[in-house]
């Protein structure tokens, strides 16, 4: 049973436009969410996170939105740059688990010049 | 910066061999993790450790074991490698308190079992 779902395997956008990556979850015990970016032949790198007590967190060009009632979060990248082309993973932590993250399958973002 | 180092970027092994994947972190992190990444399946947790000599099974522990004799080092062991263990293996670590939520990853080891 997949608890964190990224339903779009890939997304293509033009440079300078907004990229929106989506993530849905089913476990109501998740209380902390993260986005990671992964380039080929490299490990994932932490991008941005949000606690369930918030509905938005912003860091430069990256904003994460959380809609708890819909069990949905999204990552907005504005403006998109060719260097943003990578696989993006959504991850979630279950309340009380302390250590374990559950990852989605990832979305490949391609930003075209 | 946190540095997580995996000893090999690429490994080729034969079916039935015993395989050791090594991971070292330099930030005195309590928690360390082993994942495998496969196309279309994302990252799946194999084992994790929250202290020296402590370990817990993740989602897919079958066919694997781990060792954590020192805080900075976490080893993944394939007792008898099989072709279905061909994958990208990723090690990660996280710190105490609120920092435990953020895991830092190594560059990965791509293992091929022939």
Coordinates of C-alpha atoms in Angstrom, one line a residue:
Chain A
X1 CA 0.0 0.0 0.0
X2 CA 1.6 3.2 -1.2
X3 CA 1.2 5.9 1.5
X4 CA 2.9 8.7 -0.4
X5 CA 2.0 9.1 -4.0
X6 CA 3.4 11.2 -6.7
X7 CA 1.1 10.5 -9.6
X8 CA 3.0 12.4 -12.3
X9 CA 6.1 10.5 -13.3
X10 CA 7.3 13.5 -15.3
X11 CA 6.7 17.2 -15.9
X12 CA 8.1 19.5 -18.5
X13 CA 8.1 23.3 -18.2
X14 CA 9.7 26.3 -19.9
X15 CA 12.5 28.2 -18.3
X16 CA 11.1 31.2 -16.3
X17 CA 7.6 29.6 -15.8
X18 CA 6.3 28.0 -12.7
X19 CA 6.8 24.3 -11.9
X20 CA 4.2 22.6 -9.7
X21 CA 5.0 19.2 -8.3
X22 CA 2.2 17.4 -6.5
X23 CA 2.2 14.8 -3.8
X24 CA -0.7 13.0 -2.0
X25 CA -0.6 10.9 1.1
X26 CA -3.0 8.5 2.8
X27 CA -1.6 8.2 6.3
X28 CA -3.3 10.8 8.6
X29 CA -0.5 10.2 11.2
X30 CA 2.1 11.9 8.9
X31 CA 3.0 15.2 10.5
X32 CA 6.2 16.4 8.7
X33 CA 6.8 16.5 5.0
X34 CA 10.0 17.0 3.0
X35 CA 11.0 17.5 -0.6
X36 CA 14.3 16.1 -2.0
X37 CA 15.9 16.7 -5.3
X38 CA 18.1 14.1 -7.0
X39 CA 20.4 14.5 -10.0
X40 CA 21.5 11.4 -11.9
X41 CA 24.4 9.6 -10.2
X42 CA 24.1 11.6 -7.0
X43 CA 22.3 11.1 -3.8
X44 CA 19.1 13.0 -3.0
X45 CA 19.6 16.5 -1.4
X46 CA 17.2 18.1 1.0
X47 CA 15.2 21.0 -0.5
X48 CA 12.5 22.2 1.8
X49 CA 10.2 20.9 4.5
X50 CA 6.9 21.7 6.2
X51 CA 5.4 20.8 9.5
X52 CA 1.7 19.8 9.7
X53 CA 1.0 22.8 11.9
X54 CA 1.7 25.1 8.9
X55 CA 0.2 25.4 5.5
X56 CA 3.0 27.1 3.6
X57 CA 6.8 27.3 3.8
X58 CA 8.9 29.4 1.5
X59 CA 12.6 29.4 0.8
X60 CA 13.7 31.5 -2.1
X61 CA 12.3 30.2 -5.4
X62 CA 10.8 27.2 -3.6
X63 CA 7.5 27.1 -1.8
X64 CA 5.7 24.1 -0.3
X65 CA 2.0 24.2 0.3
X66 CA 0.2 21.7 2.6
X67 CA -3.6 21.0 2.5
X68 CA -4.2 18.6 5.4
X69 CA -7.9 18.2 4.7
X70 CA -7.1 17.0 1.2
X71 CA -3.9 15.1 2.3
X72 CA -2.1 16.9 -0.4
X73 CA 1.1 18.9 -0.7
X74 CA 2.7 20.7 -3.6
X75 CA 6.1 22.2 -4.4
X76 CA 6.2 25.4 -6.4
X77 CA 9.3 26.5 -8.2
X78 CA 9.3 30.1 -9.5
X79 CA 10.9 30.9 -11.8
X80 CA 12.0 27.6 -13.0
X81 CA 15.6 27.3 -14.3
X82 CA 17.3 24.6 -16.4
X83 CA 19.4 23.6 -13.4
X84 CA 16.2 22.6 -11.6
X85 CA 15.9 19.6 -14.0
X86 CA 16.1 16.6 -11.6
X87 CA 13.9 14.0 -10.0
X88 CA 11.9 15.3 -7.0
X89 CA 10.9 13.1 -4.2
X90 CA 8.2 13.8 -1.7
X91 CA 8.7 12.3 1.8
X92 CA 6.7 12.1 5.0
X93 CA 7.4 11.3 8.6
X94 CA 4.8 9.6 10.8
X95 CA 4.2 11.2 14.2
X96 CA 6.1 9.4 16.9
X97 CA 8.2 7.4 14.5
X98 CA 11.2 9.7 15.1
X99 CA 13.3 8.3 12.3
X100 CA 11.5 6.8 9.4
X101 CA 10.6 8.7 6.2
X102 CA 8.3 7.3 3.6
X103 CA 9.1 8.4 0.1
X104 CA 7.1 8.8 -3.0
X105 CA 8.2 7.3 -6.3
X106 CA 9.5 10.7 -7.6
X107 CA 8.7 13.1 -10.5
X108 CA 11.2 13.9 -13.2
X109 CA 11.2 17.6 -13.8
X110 CA 12.6 18.9 -17.1
X111 CA 13.0 22.7 -17.5
X112 CA 13.5 23.6 -21.1
X113 CA 15.7 26.7 -22.0
Chain B
X1 CA 28.2 20.7 5.7
X2 CA 27.2 17.1 6.4
X3 CA 29.2 14.6 4.5
X4 CA 28.0 11.1 4.0
X5 CA 30.5 8.9 2.1
X6 CA 29.8 5.6 0.5
X7 CA 32.9 3.6 -0.2
X8 CA 32.1 2.5 -3.7
X9 CA 30.2 4.2 -6.5
X10 CA 30.0 1.1 -8.7
X11 CA 30.2 -2.6 -7.8
X12 CA 29.9 -5.7 -9.8
X13 CA 29.4 -9.0 -8.0
X14 CA 28.6 -12.6 -8.8
X15 CA 25.5 -14.4 -7.6
X16 CA 26.1 -16.0 -4.2
X17 CA 28.9 -13.6 -3.2
X18 CA 28.9 -11.9 0.2
X19 CA 28.8 -8.1 -0.4
X20 CA 29.6 -5.3 2.0
X21 CA 28.5 -1.8 1.4
X22 CA 30.1 0.8 3.6
X23 CA 28.9 4.2 4.7
X24 CA 30.6 6.8 6.8
X25 CA 29.2 10.1 8.1
X26 CA 31.2 12.9 9.6
X27 CA 28.6 14.8 11.6
X28 CA 28.3 12.6 14.7
X29 CA 24.7 11.7 13.7
X30 CA 22.8 9.2 15.8
X31 CA 20.6 7.9 13.0
X32 CA 21.7 6.1 9.9
X33 CA 19.7 4.5 7.1
X34 CA 20.1 2.2 4.1
X35 CA 17.7 2.6 1.1
X36 CA 17.5 1.1 -2.3
X37 CA 16.3 3.0 -5.3
X38 CA 14.7 1.2 -8.2
X39 CA 13.1 2.7 -11.3
X40 CA 9.4 3.3 -10.7
X41 CA 9.6 2.3 -7.1
X42 CA 11.3 5.3 -5.5
X43 CA 13.3 5.0 -2.3
X44 CA 12.6 2.0 -0.1
X45 CA 14.0 1.6 3.4
X46 CA 16.0 -1.5 4.1
X47 CA 17.4 -1.0 7.6
X48 CA 18.1 1.8 10.0
X49 CA 20.1 2.4 13.1
X50 CA 19.4 4.9 15.9
X51 CA 22.5 4.2 17.9
X52 CA 25.7 2.1 18.0
X53 CA 24.8 -1.6 17.8
X54 CA 21.1 -0.8 17.5
X55 CA 19.2 -1.6 14.3
X56 CA 15.7 -1.9 13.1
X57 CA 14.2 -3.4 10.0
X58 CA 12.8 -1.2 7.4
X59 CA 10.3 -2.1 4.7
X60 CA 12.4 -4.5 2.7
X61 CA 15.0 -6.2 5.0
X62 CA 14.8 -9.6 3.4
X63 CA 18.2 -10.7 2.1
X64 CA 20.1 -8.0 3.9
X65 CA 21.8 -7.4 7.3
X66 CA 23.5 -4.4 8.8
X67 CA 26.3 -3.6 11.2
X68 CA 26.9 -0.5 13.3
X69 CA 30.0 -1.0 15.5
X70 CA 30.9 2.7 15.5
X71 CA 28.7 5.8 15.5
X72 CA 30.1 7.1 12.2
X73 CA 29.9 3.9 10.2
X74 CA 26.9 1.8 9.0
X75 CA 27.5 -1.3 6.8
X76 CA 25.0 -3.1 4.7
X77 CA 25.6 -6.7 4.1
X78 CA 24.2 -8.9 1.4
X79 CA 24.9 -12.4 2.7
X80 CA 24.4 -14.1 -0.6
X81 CA 23.9 -11.7 -3.5
X82 CA 21.1 -12.4 -5.9
X83 CA 20.3 -10.8 -9.3
X84 CA 17.2 -9.1 -7.8
X85 CA 19.5 -7.2 -5.5
X86 CA 20.9 -5.3 -8.5
X87 CA 20.0 -1.7 -7.6
X88 CA 21.2 1.7 -6.5
X89 CA 21.9 1.7 -2.7
X90 CA 21.7 4.9 -0.8
X91 CA 23.0 5.6 2.7
X92 CA 21.7 8.5 4.8
X93 CA 22.1 10.0 8.3
X94 CA 20.2 12.4 10.5
X95 CA 21.0 14.2 13.7
X96 CA 19.2 14.6 17.1
X97 CA 16.2 16.7 18.0
X98 CA 14.4 18.5 15.3
X99 CA 17.3 17.8 12.9
X100 CA 16.3 14.1 12.9
X101 CA 13.6 14.9 10.4
X102 CA 16.1 15.8 7.7
X103 CA 18.2 13.0 6.3
X104 CA 21.4 13.6 4.4
X105 CA 22.3 11.2 1.7
X106 CA 25.5 9.8 0.2
X107 CA 26.1 9.7 -3.5
X108 CA 25.0 6.1 -3.8
X109 CA 26.5 2.7 -4.8
X110 CA 25.2 1.2 -8.0
X111 CA 25.5 -2.6 -7.5
X112 CA 25.2 -5.1 -10.3
X113 CA 24.8 -8.8 -9.4
X114 CA 25.5 -11.0 -12.3

